[in-house]
PDB file of C-alpha atoms and ligand atoms in Angstrom:
ATOM      1  CA  MET O   1      13.707 -15.381  10.812  1.00  0.00           C
ATOM      2  CA  GLY O   2      11.792 -14.843   7.773  1.00  0.00           C
ATOM      3  CA  VAL O   3      10.093 -11.618   6.601  1.00  0.00           C
ATOM      4  CA  LEU O   4       6.881 -12.244   8.197  1.00  0.00           C
ATOM      5  CA  GLU O   5       8.541 -12.887  11.614  1.00  0.00           C
ATOM      6  CA  ARG O   6      10.617  -9.907  11.257  1.00  0.00           C
ATOM      7  CA  GLU O   7       7.670  -7.712  10.302  1.00  0.00           C
ATOM      8  CA  LEU O   8       5.619  -9.189  13.245  1.00  0.00           C
ATOM      9  CA  ALA O   9       8.448  -8.589  15.820  1.00  0.00           C
ATOM     10  CA  TYR O  10       8.975  -4.702  14.613  1.00  0.00           C
ATOM     11  CA  HIS O  11       5.131  -4.039  14.596  1.00  0.00           C
ATOM     12  CA  GLU O  12       4.271  -5.711  17.940  1.00  0.00           C
ATOM     13  CA  LYS O  13       6.930  -3.337  19.424  1.00  0.00           C
ATOM     14  CA  LEU O  14       5.537  -0.356  17.518  1.00  0.00           C
ATOM     15  CA  TYR O  15       2.109  -1.049  18.620  1.00  0.00           C
ATOM     16  CA  SER O  16       3.110  -1.573  22.194  1.00  0.00           C
ATOM     17  CA  GLY O  17       2.773   2.170  23.029  1.00  0.00           C
ATOM     18  CA  PHE O  18       4.902   4.419  20.721  1.00  0.00           C
ATOM     19  CA  ALA O  19       2.482   3.986  17.674  1.00  0.00           C
ATOM     20  CA  GLN O  20      -0.715   4.849  19.817  1.00  0.00           C
ATOM     21  CA  MET O  21       0.661   7.999  21.061  1.00  0.00           C
ATOM     22  CA  HIS O  22       2.363   9.261  17.737  1.00  0.00           C
ATOM     23  CA  PHE O  23      -0.792   8.589  15.832  1.00  0.00           C
ATOM     24  CA  ALA O  24      -2.962  10.390  18.237  1.00  0.00           C
ATOM     25  CA  LYS O  25      -0.999  13.577  17.828  1.00  0.00           C
ATOM     26  CA  PRO O  26      -3.048  16.537  15.661  1.00  0.00           C
ATOM     27  CA  ALA O  27      -0.908  16.767  12.732  1.00  0.00           C
ATOM     28  CA  VAL O  28      -1.098  12.812  12.186  1.00  0.00           C
ATOM     29  CA  ARG O  29      -4.892  12.893  12.789  1.00  0.00           C
ATOM     30  CA  ALA O  30      -5.048  15.668  10.085  1.00  0.00           C
ATOM     31  CA  LEU O  31      -3.078  13.483   7.576  1.00  0.00           C
ATOM     32  CA  ARG O  32      -5.298  10.529   8.465  1.00  0.00           C
ATOM     33  CA  ALA O  33      -8.446  12.867   7.819  1.00  0.00           C
ATOM     34  CA  HIS O  34      -6.959  14.136   4.629  1.00  0.00           C
ATOM     35  CA  MET O  35      -6.192  10.388   3.388  1.00  0.00           C
ATOM     36  CA  VAL O  36      -9.816   9.543   4.174  1.00  0.00           C
ATOM     37  CA  GLY O  37     -11.158  12.259   2.046  1.00  0.00           C
ATOM     38  CA  ARG O  38      -8.632  11.205  -0.732  1.00  0.00           C
ATOM     39  CA  ILE O  39      -9.616   7.555  -0.848  1.00  0.00           C
ATOM     40  CA  LEU O  40     -13.310   8.358  -1.144  1.00  0.00           C
ATOM     41  CA  ALA O  41     -12.607  11.051  -3.759  1.00  0.00           C
ATOM     42  CA  ARG O  42     -10.304   8.759  -5.788  1.00  0.00           C
ATOM     43  CA  THR O  43     -12.362   5.594  -5.582  1.00  0.00           C
ATOM     44  CA  GLY O  44     -15.913   6.683  -5.491  1.00  0.00           C
ATOM     45  CA  ALA O  45     -16.671   4.669  -2.342  1.00  0.00           C
ATOM     46  CA  GLY O  46     -19.877   5.522  -0.577  1.00  0.00           C
ATOM     47  CA  LYS O  47     -22.317   4.362   1.668  1.00  0.00           C
ATOM     48  CA  GLN O  48     -23.124   1.186   0.084  1.00  0.00           C
ATOM     49  CA  SER O  49     -19.535   0.030  -0.343  1.00  0.00           C
ATOM     50  CA  ARG O  50     -17.913  -2.870   1.721  1.00  0.00           C
ATOM     51  CA  VAL O  51     -14.337  -1.986   2.281  1.00  0.00           C
ATOM     52  CA  LEU O  52     -11.312  -4.291   3.040  1.00  0.00           C
ATOM     53  CA  SER O  53      -8.252  -2.751   4.591  1.00  0.00           C
ATOM     54  CA  LEU O  54      -4.975  -4.911   4.018  1.00  0.00           C
ATOM     55  CA  GLY O  55      -2.267  -4.212   6.711  1.00  0.00           C
ATOM     56  CA  CYS O  56      -4.697  -1.989   8.693  1.00  0.00           C
ATOM     57  CA  GLY O  57      -2.309  -1.284  11.717  1.00  0.00           C
ATOM     58  CA  ILE O  58      -4.214   0.030  14.754  1.00  0.00           C
ATOM     59  CA  GLY O  59      -7.185   0.977  12.342  1.00  0.00           C
ATOM     60  CA  ASP O  60      -6.951   4.908  12.830  1.00  0.00           C
ATOM     61  CA  THR O  61      -7.353   5.554   9.067  1.00  0.00           C
ATOM     62  CA  GLU O  62     -10.163   2.670   8.947  1.00  0.00           C
ATOM     63  CA  LEU O  63     -12.189   4.226  11.981  1.00  0.00           C
ATOM     64  CA  LEU O  64     -12.263   7.671  10.387  1.00  0.00           C
ATOM     65  CA  LEU O  65     -13.351   6.014   6.994  1.00  0.00           C
ATOM     66  CA  ALA O  66     -16.042   3.893   8.783  1.00  0.00           C
ATOM     67  CA  PRO O  67     -18.789   6.608   9.030  1.00  0.00           C
ATOM     68  CA  HIS O  68     -18.565   7.120   4.993  1.00  0.00           C
ATOM     69  CA  VAL O  69     -18.943   3.378   4.173  1.00  0.00           C
ATOM     70  CA  ALA O  70     -21.225   0.449   4.720  1.00  0.00           C
ATOM     71  CA  GLU O  71     -18.783  -1.548   6.454  1.00  0.00           C
ATOM     72  CA  ILE O  72     -14.954  -1.925   6.904  1.00  0.00           C
ATOM     73  CA  VAL O  73     -12.836  -4.816   7.582  1.00  0.00           C
ATOM     74  CA  GLY O  74      -9.239  -4.455   8.721  1.00  0.00           C
ATOM     75  CA  LEU O  75      -6.797  -7.249   8.566  1.00  0.00           C
ATOM     76  CA  ASP O  76      -3.354  -7.076   9.989  1.00  0.00           C
ATOM     77  CA  LEU O  77      -0.675  -9.540  10.740  1.00  0.00           C
ATOM     78  CA  SER O  78      -0.097  -8.051  14.350  1.00  0.00           C
ATOM     79  CA  PRO O  79      -2.066  -9.022  17.368  1.00  0.00           C
ATOM     80  CA  ALA O  80      -1.309  -5.823  19.130  1.00  0.00           C
ATOM     81  CA  ALA O  81      -2.447  -3.785  16.238  1.00  0.00           C
ATOM     82  CA  ILE O  82      -5.811  -5.666  16.201  1.00  0.00           C
ATOM     83  CA  ARG O  83      -6.167  -5.487  19.855  1.00  0.00           C
ATOM     84  CA  GLN O  84      -5.891  -1.622  19.814  1.00  0.00           C
ATOM     85  CA  ALA O  85      -8.258  -1.321  16.894  1.00  0.00           C
ATOM     86  CA  ARG O  86     -10.923  -3.354  18.341  1.00  0.00           C
ATOM     87  CA  GLU O  87     -10.598  -1.356  21.514  1.00  0.00           C
ATOM     88  CA  ASP O  88     -10.821   1.859  19.722  1.00  0.00           C
ATOM     89  CA  ALA O  89     -13.804   0.876  17.690  1.00  0.00           C
ATOM     90  CA  ALA O  90     -15.627  -0.282  20.949  1.00  0.00           C
ATOM     91  CA  ARG O  91     -14.739   3.051  22.609  1.00  0.00           C
ATOM     92  CA  LEU O  92     -15.917   5.046  19.758  1.00  0.00           C
ATOM     93  CA  ALA O  93     -19.035   2.989  19.230  1.00  0.00           C
ATOM     94  CA  ILE O  94     -18.437   2.467  15.812  1.00  0.00           C
ATOM     95  CA  ALA O  95     -20.334  -0.735  14.793  1.00  0.00           C
ATOM     96  CA  ASN O  96     -19.550  -1.127  11.143  1.00  0.00           C
ATOM     97  CA  ALA O  97     -15.689  -1.627  11.477  1.00  0.00           C
ATOM     98  CA  ARG O  98     -14.351  -5.175  11.981  1.00  0.00           C
ATOM     99  CA  PHE O  99     -10.864  -6.240  12.638  1.00  0.00           C
ATOM    100  CA  GLU O 100      -9.174  -9.595  12.086  1.00  0.00           C
ATOM    101  CA  GLN O 101      -5.634 -10.866  12.824  1.00  0.00           C
ATOM    102  CA  GLY O 102      -4.031 -12.619   9.915  1.00  0.00           C
ATOM    103  CA  THR O 103      -2.427 -12.364   6.308  1.00  0.00           C
ATOM    104  CA  THR O 104      -5.262 -13.820   4.323  1.00  0.00           C
ATOM    105  CA  ALA O 105      -8.781 -12.346   3.664  1.00  0.00           C
ATOM    106  CA  ASP O 106     -12.038 -13.706   2.503  1.00  0.00           C
ATOM    107  CA  GLY O 107     -15.417 -12.162   1.300  1.00  0.00           C
ATOM    108  CA  ARG O 108     -16.236  -9.926  -1.517  1.00  0.00           C
ATOM    109  CA  TYR O 109     -15.642  -5.980  -1.379  1.00  0.00           C
ATOM    110  CA  ALA O 110     -16.496  -2.760  -3.426  1.00  0.00           C
ATOM    111  CA  LEU O 111     -13.032  -1.472  -2.403  1.00  0.00           C
ATOM    112  CA  VAL O 112      -9.816  -2.934  -1.095  1.00  0.00           C
ATOM    113  CA  ILE O 113      -7.289  -0.359   0.291  1.00  0.00           C
ATOM    114  CA  ALA O 114      -3.838  -0.935   1.335  1.00  0.00           C
ATOM    115  CA  ILE O 115      -2.246   2.159   3.207  1.00  0.00           C
ATOM    116  CA  PHE O 116       1.606   1.910   3.649  1.00  0.00           C
ATOM    117  CA  PHE O 117       1.417  -1.902   3.115  1.00  0.00           C
ATOM    118  CA  LEU O 118       2.499  -2.886  -0.488  1.00  0.00           C
ATOM    119  CA  HIS O 119       6.072  -1.875   0.257  1.00  0.00           C
ATOM    120  CA  HIS O 120       6.285  -4.197   3.362  1.00  0.00           C
ATOM    121  CA  LEU O 121       5.498  -7.301   0.871  1.00  0.00           C
ATOM    122  CA  PRO O 122       8.405  -9.341  -0.413  1.00  0.00           C
ATOM    123  CA  ASP O 123       8.655  -8.995  -4.461  1.00  0.00           C
ATOM    124  CA  ASP O 124       7.067 -12.302  -5.079  1.00  0.00           C
ATOM    125  CA  GLU O 125       4.142 -11.576  -2.724  1.00  0.00           C
ATOM    126  CA  LEU O 126       3.554  -7.981  -4.030  1.00  0.00           C
ATOM    127  CA  ALA O 127       3.841  -9.548  -7.778  1.00  0.00           C
ATOM    128  CA  ALA O 128       1.214 -12.122  -6.740  1.00  0.00           C
ATOM    129  CA  LEU O 129      -1.247  -9.690  -5.041  1.00  0.00           C
ATOM    130  CA  PRO O 130      -3.288  -8.181  -8.089  1.00  0.00           C
ATOM    131  CA  GLY O 131      -4.146 -11.763  -8.875  1.00  0.00           C
ATOM    132  CA  ARG O 132      -5.161 -12.472  -5.359  1.00  0.00           C
ATOM    133  CA  LEU O 133      -7.110  -9.200  -5.027  1.00  0.00           C
ATOM    134  CA  ALA O 134      -9.349 -10.201  -8.197  1.00  0.00           C
ATOM    135  CA  GLY O 135     -10.965 -12.944  -6.014  1.00  0.00           C
ATOM    136  CA  LEU O 136     -11.615 -10.344  -3.427  1.00  0.00           C
ATOM    137  CA  LEU O 137     -13.372  -7.620  -5.243  1.00  0.00           C
ATOM    138  CA  ALA O 138     -17.014  -7.419  -6.156  1.00  0.00           C
ATOM    139  CA  PRO O 139     -17.835  -6.642  -9.939  1.00  0.00           C
ATOM    140  CA  GLY O 140     -16.999  -3.105 -10.531  1.00  0.00           C
ATOM    141  CA  GLY O 141     -14.879  -2.967  -7.513  1.00  0.00           C
ATOM    142  CA  SER O 142     -11.447  -0.892  -7.137  1.00  0.00           C
ATOM    143  CA  PHE O 143      -8.348  -0.950  -5.251  1.00  0.00           C
ATOM    144  CA  TYR O 144      -6.458   2.005  -3.670  1.00  0.00           C
ATOM    145  CA  SER O 145      -2.841   2.034  -2.226  1.00  0.00           C
ATOM    146  CA  LEU O 146      -0.539   4.499  -0.696  1.00  0.00           C
ATOM    147  CA  ASP O 147       3.333   3.866  -0.634  1.00  0.00           C
ATOM    148  CA  PRO O 148       6.685   5.793  -0.323  1.00  0.00           C
ATOM    149  CA  SER O 149       8.241   6.521  -3.722  1.00  0.00           C
ATOM    150  CA  SER O 150      11.833   5.183  -4.647  1.00  0.00           C
ATOM    151  CA  ARG O 151      11.991   8.721  -6.567  1.00  0.00           C
ATOM    152  CA  ARG O 152      11.204  10.769  -3.569  1.00  0.00           C
ATOM    153  CA  LEU O 153      13.291  13.804  -2.785  1.00  0.00           C
ATOM    154  CA  SER O 154      12.242  13.783   1.039  1.00  0.00           C
ATOM    155  CA  GLY O 155      13.889  10.338   1.288  1.00  0.00           C
ATOM    156  CA  ARG O 156      17.184  11.270  -0.138  1.00  0.00           C
ATOM    157  CA  VAL O 157      17.252  14.391   2.065  1.00  0.00           C
ATOM    158  CA  GLY O 158      16.253  12.416   5.053  1.00  0.00           C
ATOM    159  CA  ARG O 159      18.805   9.671   4.667  1.00  0.00           C
ATOM    160  CA  ILE O 160      21.558  12.559   4.569  1.00  0.00           C
ATOM    161  CA  LEU O 161      20.214  14.616   7.394  1.00  0.00           C
ATOM    162  CA  ILE O 162      18.104  12.373   9.697  1.00  0.00           C
ATOM    163  CA  PRO O 163      19.041   8.850   9.012  1.00  0.00           C
ATOM    164  CA  TRP O 164      18.265   7.785  12.714  1.00  0.00           C
ATOM    165  CA  ILE O 165      14.727   8.959  12.425  1.00  0.00           C
ATOM    166  CA  MET O 166      14.108   7.373   8.934  1.00  0.00           C
ATOM    167  CA  ARG O 167      15.369   4.043  10.500  1.00  0.00           C
ATOM    168  CA  ARG O 168      12.879   4.250  13.474  1.00  0.00           C
ATOM    169  CA  TYR O 169      10.110   4.380  11.114  1.00  0.00           C
ATOM    170  CA  GLN O 170      11.158   1.498   8.998  1.00  0.00           C
ATOM    171  CA  THR O 171      11.284  -2.207   9.182  1.00  0.00           C
ATOM    172  CA  PRO O 172      14.272  -4.054   8.083  1.00  0.00           C
ATOM    173  CA  ASP O 173      12.556  -5.472   4.936  1.00  0.00           C
ATOM    174  CA  GLU O 174      10.490  -2.607   3.720  1.00  0.00           C
ATOM    175  CA  ARG O 175      11.705  -0.485   0.614  1.00  0.00           C
ATOM    176  CA  GLU O 176      10.256   2.394  -1.331  1.00  0.00           C
ATOM    177  CA  LEU O 177       8.534   1.256  -4.626  1.00  0.00           C
ATOM    178  CA  GLU O 178       8.905   2.574  -8.023  1.00  0.00           C
ATOM    179  CA  PRO O 179       5.336   3.954  -9.122  1.00  0.00           C
ATOM    180  CA  GLU O 180       5.268   2.796 -12.533  1.00  0.00           C
ATOM    181  CA  ALA O 181       6.597  -0.534 -12.029  1.00  0.00           C
ATOM    182  CA  THR O 182       4.032  -0.994  -9.365  1.00  0.00           C
ATOM    183  CA  VAL O 183       1.160  -0.119 -11.579  1.00  0.00           C
ATOM    184  CA  ALA O 184       2.840  -2.284 -14.213  1.00  0.00           C
ATOM    185  CA  LEU O 185       2.083  -5.279 -11.975  1.00  0.00           C
ATOM    186  CA  PHE O 186      -1.710  -4.431 -11.726  1.00  0.00           C
ATOM    187  CA  ARG O 187      -1.870  -3.666 -15.579  1.00  0.00           C
ATOM    188  CA  ASN O 188      -0.120  -7.157 -16.238  1.00  0.00           C
ATOM    189  CA  ALA O 189      -2.941  -8.798 -14.276  1.00  0.00           C
ATOM    190  CA  GLY O 190      -5.394  -7.460 -16.265  1.00  0.00           C
ATOM    191  CA  TRP O 191      -6.301  -4.293 -14.243  1.00  0.00           C
ATOM    192  CA  ASN O 192      -6.999  -0.882 -15.368  1.00  0.00           C
ATOM    193  CA  ALA O 193      -4.688   0.976 -13.105  1.00  0.00           C
ATOM    194  CA  ARG O 194      -2.789   4.297 -12.743  1.00  0.00           C
ATOM    195  CA  ALA O 195      -0.316   5.965 -10.109  1.00  0.00           C
ATOM    196  CA  GLU O 196      -0.823   9.462  -8.745  1.00  0.00           C
ATOM    197  CA  THR O 197       1.595  11.483  -6.617  1.00  0.00           C
ATOM    198  CA  TYR O 198      -0.244  12.074  -3.038  1.00  0.00           C
ATOM    199  CA  ASP O 199       2.138  14.504  -1.653  1.00  0.00           C
ATOM    200  CA  PHE O 200       5.527  16.140  -1.884  1.00  0.00           C
ATOM    201  CA  TRP O 201       6.401  16.885   1.646  1.00  0.00           C
ATOM    202  CA  SER O 202       3.261  17.142   4.079  1.00  0.00           C
ATOM    203  CA  SER O 203       3.199  13.551   5.055  1.00  0.00           C
ATOM    204  CA  PRO O 204       7.088  13.647   6.149  1.00  0.00           C
ATOM    205  CA  PHE O 205       6.184  16.890   7.717  1.00  0.00           C
ATOM    206  CA  ALA O 206       3.552  15.374   9.936  1.00  0.00           C
ATOM    207  CA  GLY O 207       5.974  12.666  10.996  1.00  0.00           C
ATOM    208  CA  LEU O 208       8.592  15.188  11.944  1.00  0.00           C
ATOM    209  CA  PHE O 209       6.294  17.795  13.700  1.00  0.00           C
ATOM    210  CA  PRO O 210       3.422  15.269  14.771  1.00  0.00           C
ATOM    211  CA  GLY O 211       1.851  18.116  17.256  1.00  0.00           C
ATOM    212  CA  TRP O 212       1.586  20.771  14.657  1.00  0.00           C
ATOM    213  CA  ARG O 213      -1.776  20.484  12.953  1.00  0.00           C
ATOM    214  CA  THR O 214      -1.648  23.930  11.549  1.00  0.00           C
ATOM    215  CA  GLY O 215       1.902  23.343  10.235  1.00  0.00           C
ATOM    216  CA  TYR O 216       0.573  20.083   8.612  1.00  0.00           C
ATOM    217  CA  ARG O 217      -2.347  21.994   6.990  1.00  0.00           C
ATOM    218  CA  ALA O 218      -0.203  24.838   5.442  1.00  0.00           C
ATOM    219  CA  ALA O 219       2.169  21.998   4.125  1.00  0.00           C
ATOM    220  CA  ARG O 220      -0.635  20.111   2.637  1.00  0.00           C
ATOM    221  CA  ARG O 221      -1.775  23.410   1.162  1.00  0.00           C
ATOM    222  CA  LEU O 222       1.571  24.012  -0.560  1.00  0.00           C
ATOM    223  CA  ASP O 223       1.552  20.468  -1.617  1.00  0.00           C
ATOM    224  CA  ASP O 224      -1.381  21.191  -3.618  1.00  0.00           C
ATOM    225  CA  SER O 225       0.416  23.924  -5.517  1.00  0.00           C
ATOM    226  CA  ILE O 226       4.033  22.072  -5.814  1.00  0.00           C
ATOM    227  CA  LEU O 227       2.262  18.935  -7.185  1.00  0.00           C
ATOM    228  CA  LYS O 228       0.797  20.878 -10.153  1.00  0.00           C
ATOM    229  CA  MET O 229       4.570  20.937 -11.262  1.00  0.00           C
ATOM    230  CA  ALA O 230       5.643  17.977 -13.065  1.00  0.00           C
ATOM    231  CA  PRO O 231       9.134  18.019 -12.198  1.00  0.00           C
ATOM    232  CA  LEU O 232       8.426  18.095  -8.407  1.00  0.00           C
ATOM    233  CA  ARG O 233       5.456  15.763  -8.843  1.00  0.00           C
ATOM    234  CA  ARG O 234       7.960  12.971 -10.090  1.00  0.00           C
ATOM    235  CA  VAL O 235      10.098  13.289  -6.830  1.00  0.00           C
ATOM    236  CA  GLY O 236       6.805  13.454  -4.499  1.00  0.00           C
ATOM    237  CA  SER O 237       7.080  11.473  -1.273  1.00  0.00           C
ATOM    238  CA  ASN O 238       4.122   9.058  -1.545  1.00  0.00           C
ATOM    239  CA  PHE O 239       2.227   7.562  -4.466  1.00  0.00           C
ATOM    240  CA  GLU O 240      -1.216   6.167  -4.793  1.00  0.00           C
ATOM    241  CA  VAL O 241      -2.362   3.157  -7.040  1.00  0.00           C
ATOM    242  CA  ILE O 242      -5.900   3.420  -8.032  1.00  0.00           C
ATOM    243  CA  ALA O 243      -7.040   0.411 -10.067  1.00  0.00           C
ATOM    244  CA  ASN O 244     -10.141  -1.405 -11.168  1.00  0.00           C
ATOM    245  CA  ARG O 245     -10.630  -4.663 -12.981  1.00  0.00           C
ATOM    246  CA  SER O 246     -10.612  -4.172 -16.806  1.00  0.00           C
ATOM    247  CA  ARG O 247     -11.486  -7.619 -17.738  1.00  0.00           C
TER     248      ARG O 247
HETATM  249  C1  SAM Z 301       3.658   0.590   7.834  1.00  0.00           C
HETATM  250  S1  SAM Z 301       2.475  -0.457   8.494  1.00  0.00           S
HETATM  251  C2  SAM Z 301       0.937   0.433   8.182  1.00  0.00           C
HETATM  252  C3  SAM Z 301      -0.143   0.272   8.970  1.00  0.00           C
HETATM  253  C4  SAM Z 301      -1.434   1.256   8.671  1.00  0.00           C
HETATM  254  N1  SAM Z 301      -1.984   0.773   7.409  1.00  0.00           N
HETATM  255  C5  SAM Z 301      -1.114   2.469   8.841  1.00  0.00           C
HETATM  256  O1  SAM Z 301      -1.101   3.304   7.797  1.00  0.00           O
HETATM  257  O2  SAM Z 301      -0.373   3.160   9.740  1.00  0.00           O
HETATM  258  C6  SAM Z 301       2.299  -1.969   7.699  1.00  0.00           C
HETATM  259  C7  SAM Z 301       1.356  -3.012   8.366  1.00  0.00           C
HETATM  260  O3  SAM Z 301       1.234  -4.261   7.552  1.00  0.00           O
HETATM  261  C8  SAM Z 301       1.245  -5.195   8.403  1.00  0.00           C
HETATM  262  N2  SAM Z 301       1.634  -6.308   7.800  1.00  0.00           N
HETATM  263  C9  SAM Z 301       2.996  -6.681   7.348  1.00  0.00           C
HETATM  264  N3  SAM Z 301       3.080  -7.741   6.677  1.00  0.00           N
HETATM  265  C10 SAM Z 301       1.830  -8.090   6.492  1.00  0.00           C
HETATM  266  C11 SAM Z 301       1.142  -9.333   5.752  1.00  0.00           C
HETATM  267  N4  SAM Z 301       1.808 -10.079   4.750  1.00  0.00           N
HETATM  268  N5  SAM Z 301      -0.249  -9.460   6.106  1.00  0.00           N
HETATM  269  C12 SAM Z 301      -0.984  -8.503   6.808  1.00  0.00           C
HETATM  270  N6  SAM Z 301      -0.364  -7.556   7.379  1.00  0.00           N
HETATM  271  C13 SAM Z 301       0.920  -7.285   7.306  1.00  0.00           C
HETATM  272  C14 SAM Z 301       2.055  -4.722   9.714  1.00  0.00           C
HETATM  273  O4  SAM Z 301       1.788  -5.584  11.028  1.00  0.00           O
HETATM  274  C15 SAM Z 301       1.882  -3.394   9.682  1.00  0.00           C
HETATM  275  O5  SAM Z 301       0.796  -3.097  10.565  1.00  0.00           O
END
């Protein structure tokens, strides 16, 4: 079995019920809403923007983003994920969201997003991605990604205290990424890119206590203070890459 087959097998199972149930819980919904606000704030995307989402899963972030942009196209390897995303778009009568099963995209977009996706790509595909993306972006377009950091303190603590929960949320091939090394892939391909720490502990909190929205919101507020401290920012949980083409 290759990486794609293993990814597919894992995600077909994840999206056969567990993900739908887990992602519908209040703290996870609040996390998704926070992510959407952050994507809009960091990229400047708005009502005129066509957006492509790589590895969109069941599209729960994309369906929250849809009312803020012109159009969103979600792409994912998993047929089960795409079925669910299409069903949810129809149920919610969201007409400007389209979901496609596959691994390659076409078209031109003002913004390409990749939420918890890059760390699932093998090293060679990750290295080639900035070059591939250049052909998908309209002039002045940007890229936004969110992935677990290899420096995250929550990962080290989690592997000691709750290794079975960590494993449940991870595919055999995924790994945490080093923020600066990931940004360097974009810079070396001619992008203007930077990394920012998204959170310290609020996203893992939502994973551990998915039913507790108030707890998540308190954790997120605390994160906003914690992340002002450089040593803690360095060991944050997830990092963003925000990039646009410089040449
Ligand atoms: C960790 S999940 C993230 C899903 C979603 N963005 C989210 O935030 O819930 C990674 C997703 O990438 C998809 N995937 C993995 N490799 C892929 C590839 N090469 N092309 C397209 N999708 C892929 C998987 O099916 C899975 O849905």
